[in-house]
Amino acid sequence: MNEFSWPVRVYYEDTDLGGVVYYANYLKFMERARTEWLRALGFEQDELITKNDVIFAVRNVEVEYIKPARFNDQLTVTVRPVELGRASLSLQQEITKDKGLEMLCKGKIKIASLKASTFRPCPIPASIQEKLTK
Amino acid sequence: MNEFSWPVRVYYEDTDLGGVVYYANYLKFMERARTEWLRALGFEQDELITKNDVIFAVRNVEVEYIKPARFNDQLTVTVRPVELGRASLSLQQEITKDKGLEMLCKGKIKIASLKASTFRPCPIPASIQEKLTK
Amino acid sequence: MNEFSWPVRVYYEDTDLGGVVYYANYLKFMERARTEWLRALGFEQDELITKNDVIFAVRNVEVEYIKPARFNDQLTVTVRPVELGRASLSLQQEITKDKGLEMLCKGKIKIASLKASTFRPCPIPASIQEKLTK
Amino acid sequence: MNEFSWPVRVYYEDTDLGGVVYYANYLKFMERARTEWLRALGFEQDELITKNDVIFAVRNVEVEYIKPARFNDQLTVTVRPVELGRASLSLQQEITKDKGLEMLCKGKIKIASLKASTFRPCPIPASIQEKLTK
């Protein structure tokens, strides 16, 4: 299970009056990277909902804020799967500056697989399981 | 068609690095006030979707930014219907500080009534039409 | 160190295509409650910045998402200090529905006290320390 | 004064319970494109603040919402200057899908040039004026 990385630029909308990225917005950056990671593996989440009746929901997050990101910063957000269950998946994510040289933020995100129609837990689709265990 | 007003406090999340409210967020404040205005008239938008298959969508906004709102400001957001069509509604909205003494922002918002299932235009429900023309 | 609670209504802006509150937005609700908790204790964060050169920054969050909040839900967000250090403070926060009957989300948030001018750690102001240890 | 365009992908964070992009978020997309347009012209807004004491503030927006953008849509946001004053600038912006084939949203945005230290109007820096009139 390899590491994936995705670039994110910091815009005005992301900052707060402290001049740095607002703490909830790092979760947006991490979610963008997860979406692009799934896309790179061949999975579009809108098709997962409409064709497979599967939606991913975040169950748990742990985020450590090390240094603040600032306006105009060019960030790198990584995704690394660390635990794959039948109906859940845990990912390690990092947000860095200067192509990984400066660590800003680390997160561990646990995702649950749910039936989109009922929001009840369901197995992660076999096609995704396969890709993640190769 | 009387004026309705709703209080909004400015939090960290609303500000940007300029130390003032980010320009898109005034539209959030206006939309909160519209939701509470409809609620005060007796209409819950989740029930409009599930029971009446009606959803309101913004078609047009004109916003004039006069003075910036800042962190911790206690704002007042008003809603005043100015034009009622068969399938659309135009509202004048103002955002002020100090209970109306200081004008920060003015908006004119045009709303369309859509079938929630198809996103096609549909008449504004008669019950709402009635309330607005009393 | 008593518990504080603050009401939050869910608006359109808070939801995502899943029909529930977007996971990052619970952190906004928690931050609003922390701001109001400090205000209730007699501290305004804009004055802390300008008069005391102190700004609070989040160092760590752990959030458990139990059930989703939906559009129009009237939520209650609590703040309970659980650990008070010289330059940091940990808070337990909960988001519930129906006045506490239904638990939606639990968080543990660690806050650091920083000099606003340098972003370096500094002691929590004595006036706040006092209030929190009474 | 040529047209500039910038790609924007729609993520979960941008959508609301209607399954489409929340109306305020189109303003974020437009602002990202303006930032990248200035960058392409050679101007970094953080340097404009710190070196030139100049910050740009939005004075007026008119937005027409034609069709909704949806999750996963790959959008194109354009920037076209239409009026250049001494201390203000008006831009026409469009948001399209399928590389311009499908028009979703049109905006006219008026920007004011302010002294960052006082928020008072000031001339647009000569270096920017020059670039825009070439």
Coordinates of C-alpha atoms in Angstrom, one line a residue:
Chain A
M1 CA 0.0 0.0 0.0
N2 CA 2.0 2.9 -1.4
E3 CA 1.9 6.6 -0.6
F4 CA -0.1 9.1 -2.7
S5 CA 0.5 12.8 -2.7
W6 CA -1.5 15.8 -3.9
P7 CA -0.7 19.5 -4.2
V8 CA -2.8 22.1 -2.5
R9 CA -2.4 25.9 -2.7
V10 CA -3.5 28.0 0.2
Y11 CA -6.0 30.8 -0.8
Y12 CA -7.7 33.6 1.0
E13 CA -10.7 31.5 1.8
D14 CA -8.5 29.1 3.8
T15 CA -7.0 31.6 6.2
D16 CA -8.3 33.3 9.3
L17 CA -7.5 36.5 11.1
G18 CA -4.4 34.9 12.7
G19 CA -3.0 35.1 9.1
V20 CA -2.8 31.3 9.0
V21 CA -5.0 28.4 7.7
Y22 CA -8.0 27.9 9.9
Y23 CA -7.7 24.6 11.8
A24 CA -10.8 23.0 10.3
N25 CA -9.6 23.6 6.8
Y26 CA -6.7 21.2 7.0
L27 CA -9.4 18.5 7.1
K28 CA -10.7 19.8 3.8
F29 CA -7.2 19.5 2.3
M30 CA -6.9 16.0 3.6
E31 CA -10.3 15.0 2.1
R32 CA -9.3 16.5 -1.3
A33 CA -6.2 14.3 -1.3
R34 CA -8.3 11.2 -0.3
T35 CA -10.7 11.9 -3.2
E36 CA -7.8 12.2 -5.7
W37 CA -6.1 9.1 -4.2
L38 CA -9.3 7.1 -4.9
R39 CA -9.6 8.6 -8.3
A40 CA -5.9 7.6 -9.0
L41 CA -6.8 4.0 -8.0
G42 CA -9.7 4.2 -10.5
F43 CA -12.7 4.9 -8.2
E44 CA -15.0 7.9 -8.6
Q45 CA -17.0 8.5 -5.4
D46 CA -20.1 9.7 -7.3
E47 CA -20.2 6.4 -9.2
L48 CA -19.7 4.5 -6.0
I49 CA -22.8 6.2 -4.6
T50 CA -25.0 5.8 -7.7
K51 CA -23.8 2.4 -9.0
N52 CA -22.6 0.6 -5.8
D53 CA -24.8 2.4 -3.2
V54 CA -21.6 2.9 -1.2
I55 CA -20.6 6.2 0.6
F56 CA -17.5 6.7 2.7
A57 CA -18.0 8.5 6.1
V58 CA -15.3 9.6 8.5
R59 CA -15.6 7.9 11.8
N60 CA -12.6 9.3 13.6
V61 CA -9.9 11.9 13.2
E62 CA -6.7 12.6 15.1
V63 CA -4.9 15.7 13.9
E64 CA -1.7 17.2 15.2
Y65 CA -1.0 20.8 14.2
I66 CA 2.8 21.3 14.2
K67 CA 3.4 24.5 12.2
P68 CA 0.8 26.8 10.6
A69 CA 0.3 27.0 6.8
R70 CA 0.0 30.5 5.4
F71 CA -1.6 32.3 2.4
N72 CA 0.0 31.4 -0.9
D73 CA 1.8 28.4 0.6
Q74 CA 2.1 25.5 -1.8
L75 CA 1.4 22.4 0.2
T76 CA 1.7 18.6 -0.3
V77 CA -0.9 16.4 1.2
T78 CA -0.2 12.6 1.4
V79 CA -2.4 9.6 1.8
R80 CA -1.1 6.3 3.2
P81 CA -3.5 3.4 4.1
V82 CA -2.4 1.9 7.4
E83 CA -5.2 -0.5 8.3
L84 CA -7.8 -2.2 6.1
G85 CA -10.8 -3.8 7.7
R86 CA -13.9 -5.4 6.2
A87 CA -16.0 -2.2 6.4
S88 CA -13.4 0.4 7.5
L89 CA -10.1 1.8 6.4
S90 CA -7.5 3.9 8.3
L91 CA -5.3 6.4 6.6
Q92 CA -2.2 8.3 7.7
Q93 CA -2.1 11.8 6.1
E94 CA 0.6 14.5 6.3
I95 CA 0.6 18.0 5.1
T96 CA 4.0 19.5 4.3
K97 CA 5.6 22.5 2.7
D98 CA 8.6 22.7 0.4
K99 CA 7.9 19.3 -1.1
G100 CA 8.0 17.5 2.2
L101 CA 10.8 19.3 3.9
E102 CA 8.7 21.1 6.4
M103 CA 6.0 19.1 8.3
L104 CA 2.9 21.2 9.2
C105 CA 0.2 18.8 10.1
K106 CA -0.3 15.0 10.6
G107 CA -3.6 13.2 10.7
K108 CA -5.0 9.7 11.2
I109 CA -8.4 9.3 9.6
K110 CA -10.7 6.3 10.0
I111 CA -13.2 5.9 7.3
A112 CA -16.3 3.6 7.3
S113 CA -18.0 2.2 4.3
L114 CA -21.8 2.8 4.4
K115 CA -24.7 1.9 2.2
A116 CA -25.5 5.3 0.7
S117 CA -29.3 4.6 0.8
T118 CA -29.4 3.7 4.5
F119 CA -26.2 5.0 6.1
R120 CA -25.6 1.5 7.6
P121 CA -22.2 -0.1 7.6
C122 CA -21.4 -2.3 4.5
P123 CA -18.3 -4.1 3.2
I124 CA -15.8 -2.0 1.3
P125 CA -16.4 -3.0 -2.4
A126 CA -14.3 -5.9 -3.4
S127 CA -12.7 -4.0 -6.3
I128 CA -11.3 -1.4 -3.8
Q129 CA -10.2 -4.1 -1.4
E130 CA -8.3 -5.8 -4.2
K131 CA -6.5 -2.6 -5.2
L132 CA -5.5 -1.8 -1.6
T133 CA -4.1 -5.3 -0.9
K134 CA -2.0 -5.5 -4.1
Chain B
M1 CA -44.5 42.1 3.4
N2 CA -42.6 43.1 6.5
E3 CA -39.0 43.0 7.4
F4 CA -37.4 40.2 9.3
S5 CA -34.1 40.4 11.1
W6 CA -31.7 37.8 12.5
P7 CA -28.6 38.1 14.7
V8 CA -25.3 36.7 13.5
R9 CA -22.0 36.6 15.5
V10 CA -18.7 36.7 13.6
Y11 CA -16.4 33.8 14.6
Y12 CA -12.8 32.9 13.6
E13 CA -14.1 30.6 10.8
D14 CA -15.7 33.7 9.1
T15 CA -12.6 35.8 8.9
D16 CA -9.6 35.8 6.6
L17 CA -6.0 37.1 6.8
G18 CA -7.2 40.6 6.2
G19 CA -8.7 40.4 9.7
V20 CA -12.2 40.8 8.3
V21 CA -15.1 38.6 7.2
Y22 CA -14.2 36.8 3.9
Y23 CA -16.5 38.2 1.1
A24 CA -18.2 34.9 0.3
N25 CA -19.2 34.4 3.9
Y26 CA -21.7 37.3 3.9
L27 CA -23.7 35.1 1.5
K28 CA -23.8 32.4 4.3
F29 CA -25.1 35.0 6.8
M30 CA -27.8 36.1 4.3
E31 CA -28.8 32.5 3.7
R32 CA -29.1 31.8 7.5
A33 CA -31.4 34.8 7.8
R34 CA -33.6 33.6 4.8
T35 CA -33.8 30.2 6.5
E36 CA -34.9 31.7 9.8
W37 CA -37.4 34.0 8.0
L38 CA -39.0 31.1 6.3
R39 CA -39.1 29.3 9.6
A40 CA -40.7 32.3 11.3
L41 CA -43.4 32.2 8.6
G42 CA -44.0 28.6 9.4
F43 CA -42.0 26.8 6.7
E44 CA -39.2 24.3 7.2
Q45 CA -37.1 23.8 4.1
D46 CA -36.4 20.1 4.9
E47 CA -40.2 19.5 4.9
L48 CA -40.6 21.5 1.8
I49 CA -38.2 19.1 0.1
T50 CA -39.6 15.8 1.4
K51 CA -43.3 16.7 1.5
N52 CA -43.8 19.3 -1.3
D53 CA -40.8 18.3 -3.5
V54 CA -39.8 22.0 -3.6
I55 CA -36.3 23.3 -3.1
F56 CA -35.2 27.0 -3.4
A57 CA -32.2 27.8 -5.5
V58 CA -30.4 31.2 -5.8
R59 CA -30.6 32.5 -9.4
N60 CA -28.9 35.9 -9.0
V61 CA -27.1 37.9 -6.3
E62 CA -26.0 41.5 -6.2
V63 CA -23.9 42.4 -3.2
E64 CA -22.4 45.7 -2.3
Y65 CA -19.7 45.6 0.4
I66 CA -19.7 48.9 2.2
K67 CA -17.6 48.3 5.4
P68 CA -16.0 45.2 6.6
A69 CA -17.3 43.1 9.5
R70 CA -14.7 41.9 12.0
F71 CA -14.2 39.0 14.5
N72 CA -16.6 39.2 17.4
D73 CA -18.9 41.7 15.7
Q74 CA -22.5 41.1 16.5
L75 CA -24.4 41.6 13.2
T76 CA -28.0 42.0 12.2
V77 CA -29.1 40.5 8.9
T78 CA -32.5 41.6 7.5
V79 CA -34.8 40.0 4.9
R80 CA -37.3 42.0 3.0
P81 CA -39.3 40.5 0.0
V82 CA -39.4 43.0 -2.8
E83 CA -40.8 41.0 -5.7
L84 CA -42.9 37.9 -5.8
G85 CA -43.3 36.0 -9.0
R86 CA -45.1 32.7 -9.8
A87 CA -41.9 30.6 -9.5
S88 CA -39.4 33.2 -8.1
L89 CA -38.9 35.6 -5.3
S90 CA -36.6 38.6 -4.9
L91 CA -35.3 39.7 -1.5
Q92 CA -33.5 42.7 -0.3
Q93 CA -31.1 41.9 2.5
E94 CA -28.9 44.1 4.7
I95 CA -26.1 43.4 7.1
T96 CA -25.6 46.0 9.8
K97 CA -23.7 46.4 13.1
D98 CA -24.8 48.1 16.3
K99 CA -28.5 47.2 15.8
G100 CA -28.7 48.8 12.4
L101 CA -26.7 51.9 12.9
E102 CA -23.8 50.9 10.8
M103 CA -24.4 49.5 7.3
L104 CA -21.9 46.9 6.3
C105 CA -23.3 45.1 3.3
K106 CA -26.4 45.2 1.1
G107 CA -27.7 42.4 -1.2
K108 CA -30.4 41.7 -3.6
I109 CA -31.1 37.9 -4.0
K110 CA -33.3 36.3 -6.5
I111 CA -34.6 32.8 -5.5
A112 CA -36.2 30.3 -7.9
S113 CA -38.6 27.6 -6.8
L114 CA -37.6 24.2 -8.2
K115 CA -38.9 20.7 -8.0
A116 CA -36.4 19.0 -5.7
S117 CA -36.6 15.7 -7.7
T118 CA -35.9 17.3 -11.1
F119 CA -34.4 20.7 -10.4
R120 CA -37.0 22.2 -12.9
P121 CA -38.8 25.4 -12.1
C122 CA -42.2 25.0 -10.3
P123 CA -44.6 27.4 -8.7
I124 CA -43.9 28.6 -5.2
P125 CA -46.2 26.6 -2.9
A126 CA -49.6 28.3 -2.5
S127 CA -49.2 28.3 1.3
I128 CA -46.0 30.4 1.0
Q129 CA -47.6 32.7 -1.7
E130 CA -50.5 33.4 0.7
K131 CA -48.2 34.3 3.6
L132 CA -46.2 36.6 1.5
T133 CA -49.1 38.5 0.0
K134 CA -51.0 39.0 3.3
Chain C
M1 CA -14.3 23.6 36.2
N2 CA -17.9 23.4 35.1
E3 CA -19.5 22.6 31.8
F4 CA -20.6 25.2 29.3
S5 CA -23.1 24.7 26.5
W6 CA -24.0 26.6 23.4
P7 CA -26.7 26.1 20.8
V8 CA -25.9 25.7 17.1
R9 CA -28.4 25.4 14.3
V10 CA -27.4 23.5 11.1
Y11 CA -27.8 25.5 7.9
Y12 CA -27.4 24.7 4.2
E13 CA -23.8 25.9 4.3
D14 CA -22.9 23.2 6.8
T15 CA -24.2 20.2 4.8
D16 CA -22.7 18.2 2.0
L17 CA -24.1 16.1 -0.8
G18 CA -24.5 13.2 1.7
G19 CA -27.3 15.3 3.2
V20 CA -25.4 15.6 6.5
V21 CA -23.0 18.0 8.1
Y22 CA -19.5 17.9 6.4
Y23 CA -17.0 16.5 8.8
A24 CA -14.7 19.5 9.0
N25 CA -17.7 21.7 10.0
Y26 CA -18.1 20.1 13.4
L27 CA -14.8 21.7 14.3
K28 CA -16.3 25.1 13.4
F29 CA -19.2 24.4 15.8
M30 CA -16.8 23.4 18.6
E31 CA -14.7 26.5 18.0
R32 CA -17.9 28.7 18.2
A33 CA -18.7 27.1 21.6
R34 CA -15.1 27.7 22.9
T35 CA -15.4 31.4 21.9
E36 CA -18.7 31.8 23.7
W37 CA -17.3 29.9 26.7
L38 CA -14.4 32.3 27.0
R39 CA -16.8 35.2 26.5
A40 CA -19.0 33.8 29.3
L41 CA -15.9 33.7 31.5
G42 CA -15.3 37.4 30.7
F43 CA -12.6 37.1 28.0
E44 CA -12.9 38.5 24.5
Q45 CA -10.3 37.0 22.1
D46 CA -9.9 40.2 20.1
E47 CA -8.9 42.0 23.3
L48 CA -6.6 39.2 24.3
I49 CA -4.8 39.7 21.0
T50 CA -4.6 43.5 21.0
K51 CA -4.2 44.1 24.8
N52 CA -2.4 40.9 26.0
D53 CA -0.6 39.9 22.8
V54 CA -2.1 36.4 23.3
I55 CA -3.7 34.1 20.7
F56 CA -5.0 30.6 21.2
A57 CA -4.0 28.0 18.6
V58 CA -5.2 24.4 18.4
R59 CA -2.4 21.9 18.8
N60 CA -4.3 18.6 18.6
V61 CA -7.8 17.4 17.9
E62 CA -9.3 14.0 18.3
V63 CA -12.9 13.7 17.1
E64 CA -15.2 10.7 17.1
Y65 CA -18.1 11.0 14.7
I66 CA -21.0 8.9 16.1
K67 CA -24.1 9.9 14.3
P68 CA -24.5 12.6 11.6
A69 CA -26.2 15.9 12.1
R70 CA -28.6 17.0 9.4
F71 CA -30.0 20.3 8.0
N72 CA -32.2 22.2 10.4
D73 CA -31.0 20.2 13.4
Q74 CA -30.8 22.2 16.6
L75 CA -27.5 21.1 18.2
T76 CA -26.0 21.6 21.6
V77 CA -22.2 22.0 21.8
T78 CA -20.5 21.6 25.2
V79 CA -17.1 22.7 26.5
R80 CA -15.5 21.1 29.6
P81 CA -11.9 21.9 30.5
V82 CA -10.1 18.7 31.5
E83 CA -6.4 19.7 31.8
L84 CA -4.9 23.0 32.5
G85 CA -1.1 23.5 31.8
R86 CA 1.0 26.6 32.1
A87 CA 0.8 27.3 28.3
S88 CA -1.8 24.9 27.2
L89 CA -5.4 23.7 27.9
S90 CA -7.3 20.6 27.0
L91 CA -11.0 20.6 26.5
Q92 CA -13.6 17.9 26.1
Q93 CA -16.4 18.8 23.8
E94 CA -19.6 17.1 22.8
I95 CA -22.2 17.8 20.1
T96 CA -25.7 16.4 20.9
K97 CA -29.2 16.7 19.5
D98 CA -32.5 16.9 21.4
K99 CA -30.9 18.8 24.4
G100 CA -28.3 16.2 25.0
L101 CA -30.3 13.0 24.5
E102 CA -28.6 12.0 21.3
M103 CA -24.8 12.0 21.1
L104 CA -23.5 12.9 17.6
C105 CA -19.9 13.8 18.0
K106 CA -17.2 13.9 20.7
G107 CA -13.9 15.8 20.6
K108 CA -10.8 16.4 22.7
I109 CA -9.1 19.6 21.8
K110 CA -5.7 20.8 23.0
I111 CA -5.1 24.5 22.8
A112 CA -1.8 26.3 23.1
S113 CA -1.3 29.9 24.3
L114 CA 0.9 31.8 21.9
K115 CA 2.2 35.4 21.7
A116 CA 0.2 36.9 18.9
S117 CA 3.1 38.9 17.6
T118 CA 5.6 36.0 17.4
F119 CA 3.4 32.8 17.5
R120 CA 5.7 31.5 20.2
P121 CA 4.3 29.7 23.3
C122 CA 3.5 31.9 26.3
P123 CA 1.8 31.3 29.6
I124 CA -2.0 31.4 29.6
P125 CA -2.9 34.9 31.1
A126 CA -3.1 34.8 34.9
S127 CA -6.7 36.1 34.8
I128 CA -7.8 33.1 32.7
Q129 CA -5.8 30.7 34.9
E130 CA -7.6 32.0 37.9
K131 CA -11.1 31.7 36.4
L132 CA -10.4 28.1 35.4
T133 CA -9.1 26.9 38.7
K134 CA -11.8 28.4 40.8
Chain D
M1 CA -6.3 42.7 -21.6
N2 CA -6.6 39.0 -22.3
E3 CA -8.5 36.3 -20.7
F4 CA -7.0 34.0 -18.1
S5 CA -8.5 30.6 -17.1
W6 CA -7.9 28.3 -14.1
P7 CA -9.1 24.7 -13.4
V8 CA -11.1 24.0 -10.3
R9 CA -12.3 20.5 -9.2
V10 CA -15.5 20.2 -7.1
Y11 CA -14.9 18.4 -3.8
Y12 CA -17.3 17.2 -1.0
E13 CA -16.5 20.4 0.9
D14 CA -18.1 22.5 -1.9
T15 CA -21.4 20.8 -2.1
D16 CA -24.6 21.0 0.0
L17 CA -27.5 18.8 0.7
G18 CA -29.0 19.7 -2.7
G19 CA -26.2 17.7 -4.2
V20 CA -24.8 20.8 -5.9
V21 CA -22.2 23.4 -5.1
Y22 CA -23.3 25.8 -2.4
Y23 CA -24.0 29.2 -3.9
A24 CA -21.4 31.1 -1.8
N25 CA -18.6 28.7 -2.9
Y26 CA -18.6 29.9 -6.5
L27 CA -17.2 33.1 -5.1
K28 CA -14.3 31.1 -3.6
F29 CA -13.7 29.5 -7.0
M30 CA -13.7 33.0 -8.6
E31 CA -11.3 34.4 -6.0
R32 CA -8.9 31.5 -6.5
A33 CA -8.8 32.3 -10.2
R34 CA -8.2 36.0 -9.5
T35 CA -5.3 35.0 -7.3
E36 CA -3.8 32.8 -10.0
W37 CA -4.3 35.5 -12.6
L38 CA -2.4 38.0 -10.5
R39 CA 0.3 35.4 -9.9
A40 CA 0.5 34.7 -13.7
L41 CA 1.0 38.5 -14.2
G42 CA 3.9 38.4 -11.7
F43 CA 2.2 39.6 -8.6
E44 CA 2.0 37.8 -5.3
Q45 CA -0.7 39.2 -3.0
D46 CA 1.3 38.5 0.2
E47 CA 4.2 40.6 -1.1
L48 CA 1.7 43.3 -2.2
I49 CA 0.6 43.5 1.5
T50 CA 4.1 43.3 3.1
K51 CA 6.1 45.3 0.5
N52 CA 3.6 47.7 -1.1
D53 CA 1.1 48.0 1.8
V54 CA -1.7 47.2 -0.7
I55 CA -4.6 44.8 -0.3
F56 CA -7.4 44.2 -2.7
A57 CA -11.0 44.2 -1.3
V58 CA -14.2 43.2 -3.2
R59 CA -16.6 46.2 -3.4
N60 CA -19.4 44.7 -5.5
V61 CA -20.4 41.3 -6.9
E62 CA -23.1 40.4 -9.4
V63 CA -23.5 36.7 -9.9
E64 CA -25.9 34.9 -12.2
Y65 CA -26.3 31.2 -11.4
I66 CA -27.3 29.4 -14.7
K67 CA -26.7 25.6 -14.0
P68 CA -25.5 23.9 -10.9
A69 CA -22.0 22.4 -10.6
R70 CA -21.8 19.0 -9.0
F71 CA -19.4 16.9 -7.0
N72 CA -16.4 15.7 -9.1
D73 CA -17.1 18.3 -11.8
Q74 CA -13.9 19.7 -13.4
L75 CA -14.6 23.4 -13.9
T76 CA -12.9 26.2 -15.7
V77 CA -12.9 29.7 -14.1
T78 CA -12.0 32.6 -16.3
V79 CA -10.9 36.2 -15.4
R80 CA -11.2 39.1 -17.8
P81 CA -10.6 42.7 -16.8
V82 CA -13.3 44.9 -18.2
E83 CA -12.7 48.3 -16.5
L84 CA -9.6 49.7 -14.9
G85 CA -9.8 52.8 -12.6
R86 CA -7.2 54.6 -10.6
A87 CA -8.1 52.7 -7.4
S88 CA -10.4 50.0 -8.6
L89 CA -10.7 47.3 -11.2
S90 CA -13.7 45.4 -12.6
L91 CA -13.5 41.8 -13.8
Q92 CA -15.8 39.6 -15.7
Q93 CA -15.6 35.9 -14.6
E94 CA -17.2 32.8 -15.9
I95 CA -17.4 29.3 -14.6
T96 CA -17.9 26.6 -17.2
K97 CA -17.8 22.8 -17.5
D98 CA -16.5 20.7 -20.3
K99 CA -13.7 23.2 -21.2
G100 CA -16.1 26.0 -21.7
L101 CA -18.9 24.2 -23.5
E102 CA -21.4 24.4 -20.6
M103 CA -21.9 27.8 -18.9
L104 CA -22.7 27.4 -15.2
C105 CA -22.2 30.8 -13.6
K106 CA -21.2 34.4 -14.6
G107 CA -20.0 37.1 -12.3
K108 CA -18.9 40.7 -12.4
I109 CA -16.6 41.6 -9.6
K110 CA -15.4 45.1 -8.6
I111 CA -12.2 45.2 -6.7
A112 CA -10.9 48.2 -4.7
S113 CA -7.2 48.8 -4.0
L114 CA -6.7 49.7 -0.3
K115 CA -3.8 50.5 1.9
A116 CA -3.3 47.3 3.9
S117 CA -2.4 49.3 7.1
T118 CA -5.5 51.6 7.1
F119 CA -8.0 50.0 4.7
R120 CA -8.3 53.3 2.9
P121 CA -8.5 53.5 -0.9
C122 CA -5.2 53.9 -2.7
P123 CA -4.0 53.8 -6.3
I124 CA -3.5 50.4 -7.9
P125 CA 0.3 50.0 -7.9
A126 CA 1.9 51.3 -11.1
S127 CA 3.5 48.0 -12.0
I128 CA 0.0 46.3 -12.0
Q129 CA -1.5 49.2 -14.0
E130 CA 1.2 48.8 -16.6
K131 CA 0.7 45.1 -17.0
L132 CA -3.1 45.6 -17.4
T133 CA -2.9 48.3 -20.0
K134 CA -0.3 46.5 -22.2

